PDB file of C-alpha atoms and ligand atoms in Angstrom:
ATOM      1  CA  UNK A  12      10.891  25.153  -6.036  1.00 43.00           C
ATOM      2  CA  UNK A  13      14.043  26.455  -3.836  1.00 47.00           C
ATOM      3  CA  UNK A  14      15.542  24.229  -1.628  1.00 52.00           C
ATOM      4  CA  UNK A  15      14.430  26.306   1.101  1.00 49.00           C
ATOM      5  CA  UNK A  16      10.854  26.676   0.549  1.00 52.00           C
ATOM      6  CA  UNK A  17      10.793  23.199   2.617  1.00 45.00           C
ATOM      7  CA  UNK A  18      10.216  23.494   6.320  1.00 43.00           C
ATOM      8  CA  UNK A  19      11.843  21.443   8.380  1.00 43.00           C
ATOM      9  CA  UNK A  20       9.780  19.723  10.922  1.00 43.00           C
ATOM     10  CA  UNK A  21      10.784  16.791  13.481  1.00 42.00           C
ATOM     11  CA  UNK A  22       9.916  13.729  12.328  1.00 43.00           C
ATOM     12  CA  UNK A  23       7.753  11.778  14.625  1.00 45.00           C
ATOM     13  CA  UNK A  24       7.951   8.330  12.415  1.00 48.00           C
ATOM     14  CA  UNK A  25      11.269   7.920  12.805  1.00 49.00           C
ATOM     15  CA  UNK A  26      10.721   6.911  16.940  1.00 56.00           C
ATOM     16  CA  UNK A  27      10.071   4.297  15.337  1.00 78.00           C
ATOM     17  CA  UNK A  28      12.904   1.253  14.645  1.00 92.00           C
ATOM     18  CA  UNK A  29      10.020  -1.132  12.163  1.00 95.00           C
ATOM     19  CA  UNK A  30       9.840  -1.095   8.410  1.00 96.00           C
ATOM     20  CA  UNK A  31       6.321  -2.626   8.179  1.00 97.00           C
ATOM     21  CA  UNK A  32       5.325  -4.878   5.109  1.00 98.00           C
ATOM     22  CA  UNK A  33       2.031  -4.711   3.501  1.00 98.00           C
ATOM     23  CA  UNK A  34       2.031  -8.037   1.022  1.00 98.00           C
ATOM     24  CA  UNK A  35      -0.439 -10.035  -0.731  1.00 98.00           C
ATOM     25  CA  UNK A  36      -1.964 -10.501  -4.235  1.00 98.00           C
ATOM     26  CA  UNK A  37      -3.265  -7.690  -6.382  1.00 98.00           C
ATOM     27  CA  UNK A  38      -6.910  -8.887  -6.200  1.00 98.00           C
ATOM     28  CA  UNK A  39      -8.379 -11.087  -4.077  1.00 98.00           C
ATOM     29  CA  UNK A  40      -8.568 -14.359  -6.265  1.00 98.00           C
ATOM     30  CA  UNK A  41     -10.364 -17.676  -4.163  1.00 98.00           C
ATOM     31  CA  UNK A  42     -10.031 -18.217  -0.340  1.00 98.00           C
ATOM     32  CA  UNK A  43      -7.396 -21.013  -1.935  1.00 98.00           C
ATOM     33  CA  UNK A  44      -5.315 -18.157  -3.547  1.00 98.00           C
ATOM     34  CA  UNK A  45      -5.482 -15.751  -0.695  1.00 98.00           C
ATOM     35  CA  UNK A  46      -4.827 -18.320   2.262  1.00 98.00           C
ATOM     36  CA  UNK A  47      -1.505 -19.646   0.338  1.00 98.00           C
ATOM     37  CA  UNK A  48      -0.068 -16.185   0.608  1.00 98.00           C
ATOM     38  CA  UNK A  49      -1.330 -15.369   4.182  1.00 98.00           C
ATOM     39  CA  UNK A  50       0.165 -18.673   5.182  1.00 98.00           C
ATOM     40  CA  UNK A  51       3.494 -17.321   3.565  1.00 98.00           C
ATOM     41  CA  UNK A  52       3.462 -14.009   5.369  1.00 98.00           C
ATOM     42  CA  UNK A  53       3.046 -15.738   8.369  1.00 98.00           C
ATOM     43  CA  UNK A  54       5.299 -17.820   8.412  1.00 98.00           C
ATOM     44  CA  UNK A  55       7.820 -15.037   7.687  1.00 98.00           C
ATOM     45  CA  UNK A  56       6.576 -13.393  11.103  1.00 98.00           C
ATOM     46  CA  UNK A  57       5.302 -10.487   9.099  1.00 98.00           C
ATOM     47  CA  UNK A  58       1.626  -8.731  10.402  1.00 97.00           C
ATOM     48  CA  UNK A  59      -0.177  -7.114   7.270  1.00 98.00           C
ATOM     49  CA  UNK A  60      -1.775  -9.066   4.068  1.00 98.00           C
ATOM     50  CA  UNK A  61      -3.220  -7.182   1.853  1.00 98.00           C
ATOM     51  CA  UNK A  62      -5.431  -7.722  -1.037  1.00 98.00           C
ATOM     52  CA  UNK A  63      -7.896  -6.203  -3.681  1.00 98.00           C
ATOM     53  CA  UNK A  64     -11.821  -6.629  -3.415  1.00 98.00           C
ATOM     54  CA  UNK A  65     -12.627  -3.721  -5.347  1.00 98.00           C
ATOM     55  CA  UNK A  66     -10.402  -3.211  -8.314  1.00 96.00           C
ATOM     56  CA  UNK A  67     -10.069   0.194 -10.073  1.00 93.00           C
ATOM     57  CA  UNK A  68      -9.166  -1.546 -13.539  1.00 93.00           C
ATOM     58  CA  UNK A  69      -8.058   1.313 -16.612  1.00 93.00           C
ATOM     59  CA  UNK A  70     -10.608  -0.789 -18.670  1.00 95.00           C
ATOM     60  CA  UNK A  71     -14.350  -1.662 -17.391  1.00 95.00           C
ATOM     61  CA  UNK A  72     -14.034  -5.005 -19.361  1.00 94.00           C
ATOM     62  CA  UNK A  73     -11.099  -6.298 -16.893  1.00 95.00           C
ATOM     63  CA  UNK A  74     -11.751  -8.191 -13.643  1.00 95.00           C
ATOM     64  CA  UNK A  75     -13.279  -5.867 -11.293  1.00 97.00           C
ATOM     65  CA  UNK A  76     -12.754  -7.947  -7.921  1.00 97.00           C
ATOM     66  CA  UNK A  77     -14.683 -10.100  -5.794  1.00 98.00           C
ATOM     67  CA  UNK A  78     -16.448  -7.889  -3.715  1.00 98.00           C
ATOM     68  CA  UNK A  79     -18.075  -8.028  -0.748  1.00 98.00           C
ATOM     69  CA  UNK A  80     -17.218 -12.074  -1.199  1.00 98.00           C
ATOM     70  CA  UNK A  81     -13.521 -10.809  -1.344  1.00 98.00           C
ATOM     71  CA  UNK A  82     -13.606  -8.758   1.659  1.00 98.00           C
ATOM     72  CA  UNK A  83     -14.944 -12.174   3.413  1.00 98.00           C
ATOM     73  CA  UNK A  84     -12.300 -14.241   2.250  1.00 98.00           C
ATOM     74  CA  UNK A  85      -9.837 -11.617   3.340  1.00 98.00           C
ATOM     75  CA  UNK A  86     -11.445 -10.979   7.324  1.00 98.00           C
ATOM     76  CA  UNK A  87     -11.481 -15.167   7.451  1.00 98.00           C
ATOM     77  CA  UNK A  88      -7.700 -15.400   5.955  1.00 98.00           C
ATOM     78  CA  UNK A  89      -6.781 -12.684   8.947  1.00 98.00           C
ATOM     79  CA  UNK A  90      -8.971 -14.301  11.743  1.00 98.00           C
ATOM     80  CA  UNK A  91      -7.198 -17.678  11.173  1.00 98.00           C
ATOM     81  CA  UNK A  92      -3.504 -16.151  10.342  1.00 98.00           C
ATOM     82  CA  UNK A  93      -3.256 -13.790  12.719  1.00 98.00           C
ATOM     83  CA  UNK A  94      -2.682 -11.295  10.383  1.00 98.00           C
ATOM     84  CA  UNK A  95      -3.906  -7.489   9.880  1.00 98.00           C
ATOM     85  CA  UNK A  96      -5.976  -6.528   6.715  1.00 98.00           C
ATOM     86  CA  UNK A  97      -5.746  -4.215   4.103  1.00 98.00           C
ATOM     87  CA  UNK A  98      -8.002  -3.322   1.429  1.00 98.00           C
ATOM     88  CA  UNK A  99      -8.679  -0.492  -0.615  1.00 98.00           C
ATOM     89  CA  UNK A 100     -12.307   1.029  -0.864  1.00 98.00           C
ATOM     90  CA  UNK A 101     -12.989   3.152  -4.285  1.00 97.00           C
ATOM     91  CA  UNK A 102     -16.285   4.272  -3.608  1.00 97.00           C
ATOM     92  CA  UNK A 103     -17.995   6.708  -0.927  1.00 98.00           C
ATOM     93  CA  UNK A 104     -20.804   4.402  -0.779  1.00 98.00           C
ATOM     94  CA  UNK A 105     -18.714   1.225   0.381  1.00 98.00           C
ATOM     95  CA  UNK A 106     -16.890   2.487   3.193  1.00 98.00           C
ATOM     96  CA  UNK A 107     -18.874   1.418   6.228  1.00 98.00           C
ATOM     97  CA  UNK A 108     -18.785  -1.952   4.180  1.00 98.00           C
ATOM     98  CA  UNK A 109     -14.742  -2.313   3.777  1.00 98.00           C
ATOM     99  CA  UNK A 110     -14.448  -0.718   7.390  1.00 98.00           C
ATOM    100  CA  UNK A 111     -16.344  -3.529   8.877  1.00 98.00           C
ATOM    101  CA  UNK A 112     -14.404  -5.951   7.237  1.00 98.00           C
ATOM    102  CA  UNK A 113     -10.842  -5.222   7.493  1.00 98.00           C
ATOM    103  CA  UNK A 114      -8.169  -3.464   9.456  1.00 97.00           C
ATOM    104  CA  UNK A 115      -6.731  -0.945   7.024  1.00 98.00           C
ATOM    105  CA  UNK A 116      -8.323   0.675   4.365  1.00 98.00           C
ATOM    106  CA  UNK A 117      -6.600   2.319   1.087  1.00 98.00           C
ATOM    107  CA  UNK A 118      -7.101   4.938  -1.166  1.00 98.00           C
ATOM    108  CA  UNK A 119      -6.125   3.909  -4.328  1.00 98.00           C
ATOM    109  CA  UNK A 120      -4.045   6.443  -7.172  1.00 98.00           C
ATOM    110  CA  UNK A 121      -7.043   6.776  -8.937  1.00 98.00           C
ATOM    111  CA  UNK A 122      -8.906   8.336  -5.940  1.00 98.00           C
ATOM    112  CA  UNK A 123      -5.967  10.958  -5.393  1.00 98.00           C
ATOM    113  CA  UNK A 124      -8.309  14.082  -5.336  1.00 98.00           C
ATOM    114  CA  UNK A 125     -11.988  12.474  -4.708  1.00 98.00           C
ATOM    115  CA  UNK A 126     -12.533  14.923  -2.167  1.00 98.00           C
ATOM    116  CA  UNK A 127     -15.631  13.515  -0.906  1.00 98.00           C
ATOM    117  CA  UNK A 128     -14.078  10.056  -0.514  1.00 98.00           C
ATOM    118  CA  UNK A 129     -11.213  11.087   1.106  1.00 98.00           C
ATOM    119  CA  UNK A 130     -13.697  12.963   3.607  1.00 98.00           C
ATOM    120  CA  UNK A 131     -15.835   9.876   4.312  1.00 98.00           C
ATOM    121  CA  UNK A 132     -13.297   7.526   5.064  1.00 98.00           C
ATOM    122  CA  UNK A 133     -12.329  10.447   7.984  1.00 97.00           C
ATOM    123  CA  UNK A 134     -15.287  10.122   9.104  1.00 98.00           C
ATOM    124  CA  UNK A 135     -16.393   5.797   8.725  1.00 98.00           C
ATOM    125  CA  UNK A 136     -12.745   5.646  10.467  1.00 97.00           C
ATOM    126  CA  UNK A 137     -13.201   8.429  12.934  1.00 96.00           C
ATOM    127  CA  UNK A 138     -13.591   5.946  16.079  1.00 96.00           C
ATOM    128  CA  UNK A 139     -11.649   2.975  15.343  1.00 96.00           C
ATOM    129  CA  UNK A 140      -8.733   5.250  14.090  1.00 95.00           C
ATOM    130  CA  UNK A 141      -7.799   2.041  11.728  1.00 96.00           C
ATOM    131  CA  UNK A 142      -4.989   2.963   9.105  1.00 96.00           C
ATOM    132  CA  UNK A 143      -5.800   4.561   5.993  1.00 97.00           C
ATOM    133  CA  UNK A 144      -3.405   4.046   3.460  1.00 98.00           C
ATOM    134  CA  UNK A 145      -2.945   6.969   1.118  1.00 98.00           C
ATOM    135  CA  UNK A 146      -1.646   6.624  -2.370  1.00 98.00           C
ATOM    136  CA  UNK A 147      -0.418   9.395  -4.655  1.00 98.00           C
ATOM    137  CA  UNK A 148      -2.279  10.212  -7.445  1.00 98.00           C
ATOM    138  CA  UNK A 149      -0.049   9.186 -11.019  1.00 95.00           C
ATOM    139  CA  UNK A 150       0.126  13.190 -11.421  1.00 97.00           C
ATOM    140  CA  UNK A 151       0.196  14.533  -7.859  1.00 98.00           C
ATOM    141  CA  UNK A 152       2.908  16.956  -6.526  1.00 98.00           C
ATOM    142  CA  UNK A 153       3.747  16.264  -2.525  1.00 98.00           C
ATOM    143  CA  UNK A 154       2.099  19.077  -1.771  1.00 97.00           C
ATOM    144  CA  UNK A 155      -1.113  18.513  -2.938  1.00 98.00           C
ATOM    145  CA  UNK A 156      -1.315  15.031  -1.241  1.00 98.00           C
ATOM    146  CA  UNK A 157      -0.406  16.525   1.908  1.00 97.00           C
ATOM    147  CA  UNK A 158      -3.172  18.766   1.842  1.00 97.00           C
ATOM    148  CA  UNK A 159      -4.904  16.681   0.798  1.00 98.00           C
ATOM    149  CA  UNK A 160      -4.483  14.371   3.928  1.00 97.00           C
ATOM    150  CA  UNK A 161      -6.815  17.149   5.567  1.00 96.00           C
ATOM    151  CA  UNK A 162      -9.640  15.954   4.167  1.00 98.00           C
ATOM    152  CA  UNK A 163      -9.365  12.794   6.148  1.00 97.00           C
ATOM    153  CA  UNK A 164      -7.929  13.852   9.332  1.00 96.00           C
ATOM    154  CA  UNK A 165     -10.127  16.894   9.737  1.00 96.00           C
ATOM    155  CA  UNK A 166     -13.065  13.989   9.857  1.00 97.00           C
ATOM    156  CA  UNK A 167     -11.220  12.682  13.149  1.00 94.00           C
ATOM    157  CA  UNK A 168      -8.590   9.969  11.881  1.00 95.00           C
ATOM    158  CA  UNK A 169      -4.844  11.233  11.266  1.00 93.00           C
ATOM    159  CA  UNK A 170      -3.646   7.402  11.497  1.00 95.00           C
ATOM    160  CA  UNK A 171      -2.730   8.004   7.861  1.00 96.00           C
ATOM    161  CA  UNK A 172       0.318   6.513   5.785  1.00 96.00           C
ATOM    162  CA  UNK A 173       0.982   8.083   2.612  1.00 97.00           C
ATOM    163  CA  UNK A 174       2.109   5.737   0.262  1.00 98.00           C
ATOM    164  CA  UNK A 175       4.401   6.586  -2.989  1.00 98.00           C
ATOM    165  CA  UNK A 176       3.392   4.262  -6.199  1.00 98.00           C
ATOM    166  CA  UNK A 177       5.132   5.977  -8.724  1.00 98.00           C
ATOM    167  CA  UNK A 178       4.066   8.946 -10.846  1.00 98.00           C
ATOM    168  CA  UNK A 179       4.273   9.837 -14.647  1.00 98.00           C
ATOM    169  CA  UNK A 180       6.694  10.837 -16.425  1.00 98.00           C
ATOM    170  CA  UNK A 181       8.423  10.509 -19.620  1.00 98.00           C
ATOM    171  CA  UNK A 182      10.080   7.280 -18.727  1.00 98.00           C
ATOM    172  CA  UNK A 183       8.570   4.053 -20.277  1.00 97.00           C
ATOM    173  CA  UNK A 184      11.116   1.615 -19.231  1.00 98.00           C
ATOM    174  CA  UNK A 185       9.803   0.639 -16.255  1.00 98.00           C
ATOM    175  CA  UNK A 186       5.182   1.466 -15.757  1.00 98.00           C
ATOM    176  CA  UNK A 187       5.659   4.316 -13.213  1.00 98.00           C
ATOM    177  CA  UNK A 188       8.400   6.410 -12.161  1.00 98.00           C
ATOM    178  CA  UNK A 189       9.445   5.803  -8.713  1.00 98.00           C
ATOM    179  CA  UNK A 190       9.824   9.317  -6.441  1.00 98.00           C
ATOM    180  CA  UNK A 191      12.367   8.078  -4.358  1.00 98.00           C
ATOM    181  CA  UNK A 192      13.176  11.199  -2.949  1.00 98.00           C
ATOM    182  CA  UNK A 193       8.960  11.832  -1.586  1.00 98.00           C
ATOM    183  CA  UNK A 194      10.663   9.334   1.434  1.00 97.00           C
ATOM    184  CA  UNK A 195      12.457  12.285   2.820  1.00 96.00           C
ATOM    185  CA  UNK A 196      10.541  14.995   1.466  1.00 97.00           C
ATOM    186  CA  UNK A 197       7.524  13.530   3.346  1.00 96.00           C
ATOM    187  CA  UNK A 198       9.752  12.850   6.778  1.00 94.00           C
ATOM    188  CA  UNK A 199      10.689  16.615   6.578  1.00 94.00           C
ATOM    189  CA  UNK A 200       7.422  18.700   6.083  1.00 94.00           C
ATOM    190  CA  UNK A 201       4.535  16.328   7.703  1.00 94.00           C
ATOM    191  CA  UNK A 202       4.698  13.420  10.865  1.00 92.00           C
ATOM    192  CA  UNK A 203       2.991  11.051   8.667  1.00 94.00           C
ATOM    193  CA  UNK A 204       4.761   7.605   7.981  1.00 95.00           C
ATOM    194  CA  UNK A 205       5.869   7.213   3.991  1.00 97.00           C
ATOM    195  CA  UNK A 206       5.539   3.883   2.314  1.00 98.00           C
ATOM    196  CA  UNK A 207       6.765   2.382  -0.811  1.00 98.00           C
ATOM    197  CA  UNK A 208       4.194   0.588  -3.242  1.00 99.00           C
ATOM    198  CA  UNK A 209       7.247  -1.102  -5.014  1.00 98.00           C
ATOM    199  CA  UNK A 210       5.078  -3.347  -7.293  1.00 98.00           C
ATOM    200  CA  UNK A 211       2.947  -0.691  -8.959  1.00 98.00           C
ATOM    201  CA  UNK A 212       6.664   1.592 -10.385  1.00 98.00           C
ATOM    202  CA  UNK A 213       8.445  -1.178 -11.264  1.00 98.00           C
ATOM    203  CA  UNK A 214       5.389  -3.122 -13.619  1.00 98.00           C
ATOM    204  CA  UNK A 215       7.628  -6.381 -13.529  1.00 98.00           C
ATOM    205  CA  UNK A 216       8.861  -8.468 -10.895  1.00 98.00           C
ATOM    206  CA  UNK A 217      12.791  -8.723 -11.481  1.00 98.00           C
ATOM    207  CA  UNK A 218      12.999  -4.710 -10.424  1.00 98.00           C
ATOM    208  CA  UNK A 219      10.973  -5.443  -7.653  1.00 99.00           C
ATOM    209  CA  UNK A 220      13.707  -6.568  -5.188  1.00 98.00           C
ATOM    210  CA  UNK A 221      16.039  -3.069  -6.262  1.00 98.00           C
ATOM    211  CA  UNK A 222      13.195  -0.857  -5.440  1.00 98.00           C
ATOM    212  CA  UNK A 223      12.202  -2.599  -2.246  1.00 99.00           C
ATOM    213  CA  UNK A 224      16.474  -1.983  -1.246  1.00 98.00           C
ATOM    214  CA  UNK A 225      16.218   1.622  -2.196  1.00 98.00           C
ATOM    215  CA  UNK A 226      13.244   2.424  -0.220  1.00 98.00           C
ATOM    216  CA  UNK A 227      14.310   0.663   2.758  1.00 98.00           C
ATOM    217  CA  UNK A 228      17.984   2.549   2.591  1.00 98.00           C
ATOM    218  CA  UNK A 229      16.073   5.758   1.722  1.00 97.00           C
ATOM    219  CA  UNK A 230      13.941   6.087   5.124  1.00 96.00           C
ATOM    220  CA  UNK A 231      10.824   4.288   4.040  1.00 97.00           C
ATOM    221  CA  UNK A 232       8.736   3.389   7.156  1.00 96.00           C
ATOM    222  CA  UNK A 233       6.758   0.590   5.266  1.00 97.00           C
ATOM    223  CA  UNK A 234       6.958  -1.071   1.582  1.00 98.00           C
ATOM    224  CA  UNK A 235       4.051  -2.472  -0.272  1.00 98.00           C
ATOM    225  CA  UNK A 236       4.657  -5.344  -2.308  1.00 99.00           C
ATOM    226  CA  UNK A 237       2.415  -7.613  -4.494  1.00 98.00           C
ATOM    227  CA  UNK A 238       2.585 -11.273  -3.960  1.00 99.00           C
ATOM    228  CA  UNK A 239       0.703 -14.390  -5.865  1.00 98.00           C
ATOM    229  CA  UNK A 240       0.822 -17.980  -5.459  1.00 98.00           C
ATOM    230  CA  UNK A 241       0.880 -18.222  -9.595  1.00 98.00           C
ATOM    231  CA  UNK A 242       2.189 -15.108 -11.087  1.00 98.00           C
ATOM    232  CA  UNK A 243       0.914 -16.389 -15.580  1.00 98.00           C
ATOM    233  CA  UNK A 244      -2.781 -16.730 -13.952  1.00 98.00           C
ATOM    234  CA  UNK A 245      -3.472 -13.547 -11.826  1.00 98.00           C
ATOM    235  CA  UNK A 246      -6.843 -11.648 -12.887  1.00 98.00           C
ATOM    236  CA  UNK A 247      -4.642  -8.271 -11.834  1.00 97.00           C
ATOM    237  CA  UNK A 248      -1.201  -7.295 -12.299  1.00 98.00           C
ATOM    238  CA  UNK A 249       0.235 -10.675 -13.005  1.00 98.00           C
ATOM    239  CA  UNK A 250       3.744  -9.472 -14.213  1.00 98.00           C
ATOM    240  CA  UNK A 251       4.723  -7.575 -11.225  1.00 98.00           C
ATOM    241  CA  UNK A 252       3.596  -9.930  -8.229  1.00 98.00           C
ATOM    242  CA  UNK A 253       6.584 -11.986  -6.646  1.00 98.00           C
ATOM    243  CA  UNK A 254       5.746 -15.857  -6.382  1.00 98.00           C
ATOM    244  CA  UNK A 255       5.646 -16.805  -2.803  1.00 98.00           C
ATOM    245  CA  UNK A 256       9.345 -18.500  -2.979  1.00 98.00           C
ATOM    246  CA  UNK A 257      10.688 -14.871  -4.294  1.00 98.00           C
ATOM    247  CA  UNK A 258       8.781 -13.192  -1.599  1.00 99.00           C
ATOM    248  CA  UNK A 259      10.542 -15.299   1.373  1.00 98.00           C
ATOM    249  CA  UNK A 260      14.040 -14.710  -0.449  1.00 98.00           C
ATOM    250  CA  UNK A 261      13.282 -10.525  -0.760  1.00 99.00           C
ATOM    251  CA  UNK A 262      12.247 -10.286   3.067  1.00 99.00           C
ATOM    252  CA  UNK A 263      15.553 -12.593   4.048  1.00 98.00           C
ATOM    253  CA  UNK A 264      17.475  -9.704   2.015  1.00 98.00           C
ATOM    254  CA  UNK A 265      15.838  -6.628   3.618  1.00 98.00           C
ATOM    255  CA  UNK A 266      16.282  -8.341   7.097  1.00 98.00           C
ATOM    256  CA  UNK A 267      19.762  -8.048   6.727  1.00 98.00           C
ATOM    257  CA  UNK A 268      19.909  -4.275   5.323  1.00 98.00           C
ATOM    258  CA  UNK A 269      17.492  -3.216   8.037  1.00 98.00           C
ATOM    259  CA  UNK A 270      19.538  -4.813  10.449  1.00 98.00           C
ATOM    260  CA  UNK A 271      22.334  -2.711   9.100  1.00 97.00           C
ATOM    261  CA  UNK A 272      20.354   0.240   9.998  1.00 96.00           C
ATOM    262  CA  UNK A 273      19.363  -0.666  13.308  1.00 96.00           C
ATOM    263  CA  UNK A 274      16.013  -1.558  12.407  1.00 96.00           C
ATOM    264  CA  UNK A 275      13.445  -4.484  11.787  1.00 97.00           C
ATOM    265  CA  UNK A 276      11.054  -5.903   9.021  1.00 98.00           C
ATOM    266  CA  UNK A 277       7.585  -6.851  10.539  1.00 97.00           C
TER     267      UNK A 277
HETATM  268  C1  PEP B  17      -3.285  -1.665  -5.925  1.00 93.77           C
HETATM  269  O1  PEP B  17      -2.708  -1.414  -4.852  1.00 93.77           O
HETATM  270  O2  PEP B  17      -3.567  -2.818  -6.298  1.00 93.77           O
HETATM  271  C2  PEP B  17      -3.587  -0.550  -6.853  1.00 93.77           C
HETATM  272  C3  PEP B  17      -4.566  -0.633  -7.740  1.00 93.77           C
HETATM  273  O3  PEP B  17      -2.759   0.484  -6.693  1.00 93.77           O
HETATM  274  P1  PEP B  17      -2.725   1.941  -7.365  1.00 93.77           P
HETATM  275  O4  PEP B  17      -3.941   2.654  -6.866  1.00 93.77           O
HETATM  276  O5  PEP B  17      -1.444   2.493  -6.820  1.00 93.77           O
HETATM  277  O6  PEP B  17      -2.700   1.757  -8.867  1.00 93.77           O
HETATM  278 MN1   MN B  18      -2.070  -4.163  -8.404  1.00 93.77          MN
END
């Protein structure tokens, strides 16, 4: 593609001075496991915890999430903390379910181009207008998840935040190749906020704290990052997710860059 096959379009995001942080463990693990990391994001001031009830696990043998008793632990965690939810929902036939349950509701890589769930969640999340968070499929061009995005907000809900995960490429040094550049692509040719999954790209924890910098210095409206009160036990993931103590240290470090750039971390 030419540079100038991208239209430039205002970008109404960027009214906006917060870099919003989505944190919490992979999956959803024991109201023990989930309250230690709500307690942490709280304590940092932060808003969002997120957390996986339904897991869309490569192999069927692999934990597959709590459930429903997940999406329990996660609404009780929120009620007590003070904190907003956010949970992905896989199938068409749970989303009233996850919608009653939390504030935010994701669509996970895997569910890129499931049409029909994309369309459902419109319409569960037609009246309360709560977030959906959008991921990009591992093989998804920009302008497929953007139209994409029609699916849900012709069902009556355009409070929609795409989120970049990484896609696939040749690269095996780190699990997914972060698209950087899908910050400003996104900010130039749709009025949707962009976040970046950091955890998901980097596939181990020590790159986690570079990719959260770039995003932030690249535009990123939000960041995703997985956290875990004991990393060597997680059923999910467990190589990628910060320990709490890393978590508090990463957040200290973007305070000060967003500061830099006239903005704050919430
Ligand atoms: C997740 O957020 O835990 C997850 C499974 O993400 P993705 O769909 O990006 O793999
Ligand atoms: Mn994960």
């Amino acid at each position: 593609m030419s540079e100038v096959d991208i239209p430039s379009i205002p970008y109404l995001g960027q009214k906006t001075d917060e870099i919003t942080i989505y944190a919490g463990p992979c999956s959803v693990e024991s109201a023990e496991q989930f309250d230690e990391v709500a307690q942490c994001i709280k304590d940092l001031g932060l808003r969002w915890v997120r957390g996986g009830a339904f897991k869309p696990r490569t192999n069927p043998h692999s934990f597959q999430g709590l459930g429903e008793e997940a999406l329990k632990i996660m609404k009780d965690a929120g009620e007590r903390y003070g904190l907003l939810t956010l949970t992905e929902v896989m199938d068409s036939a749970h989303c009233e379910l996850v919608h009653s349950y939390v504030d935010g509701l994701q669509v996970g890589a895997r569910n890129f181009q499931n049409f029909s769930l994309l369309k459902k969640i419109g319409q569960v999340t037609a009246d309360s207008h709560k977030m959906v968070l959008y991921k990009r499929g591992f093989a998804g061009s920009i302008s497929e998840w953007l139209a994409a995005c029609d699916y849900i907000s012709d069902c009556g809900n355009d409070n929609i935040v795409l989120c970049e995960r990484g896609i696939r490429t040749f690269e095996t040094a780190t699990r997914f190749t972060l698209d950087i550049a899908a910050v400003p692509v996104i900010h130039k040719q749709s009025l949707y906020p962009v976040c970046i999954d950091v955890s998901h790209p980097a596939g181990q924890r020590d790159l986690v704290p570079s990719l959260a910098k770039a995003a932030v210095a690249a535009g990123a409206d939000s960041l995703m990052i997985e956290v875990h009160p004991n990393p060597p036990v997680a059923l999910s993931d467990g190589p990628q997710q910060l320990t709490p103590a890393q978590f508090r240290q990463l957040v200290g470090e973007l305070r000060e860059l967003a500061e830099v750039l006239g903005k704050k971390v919430v």
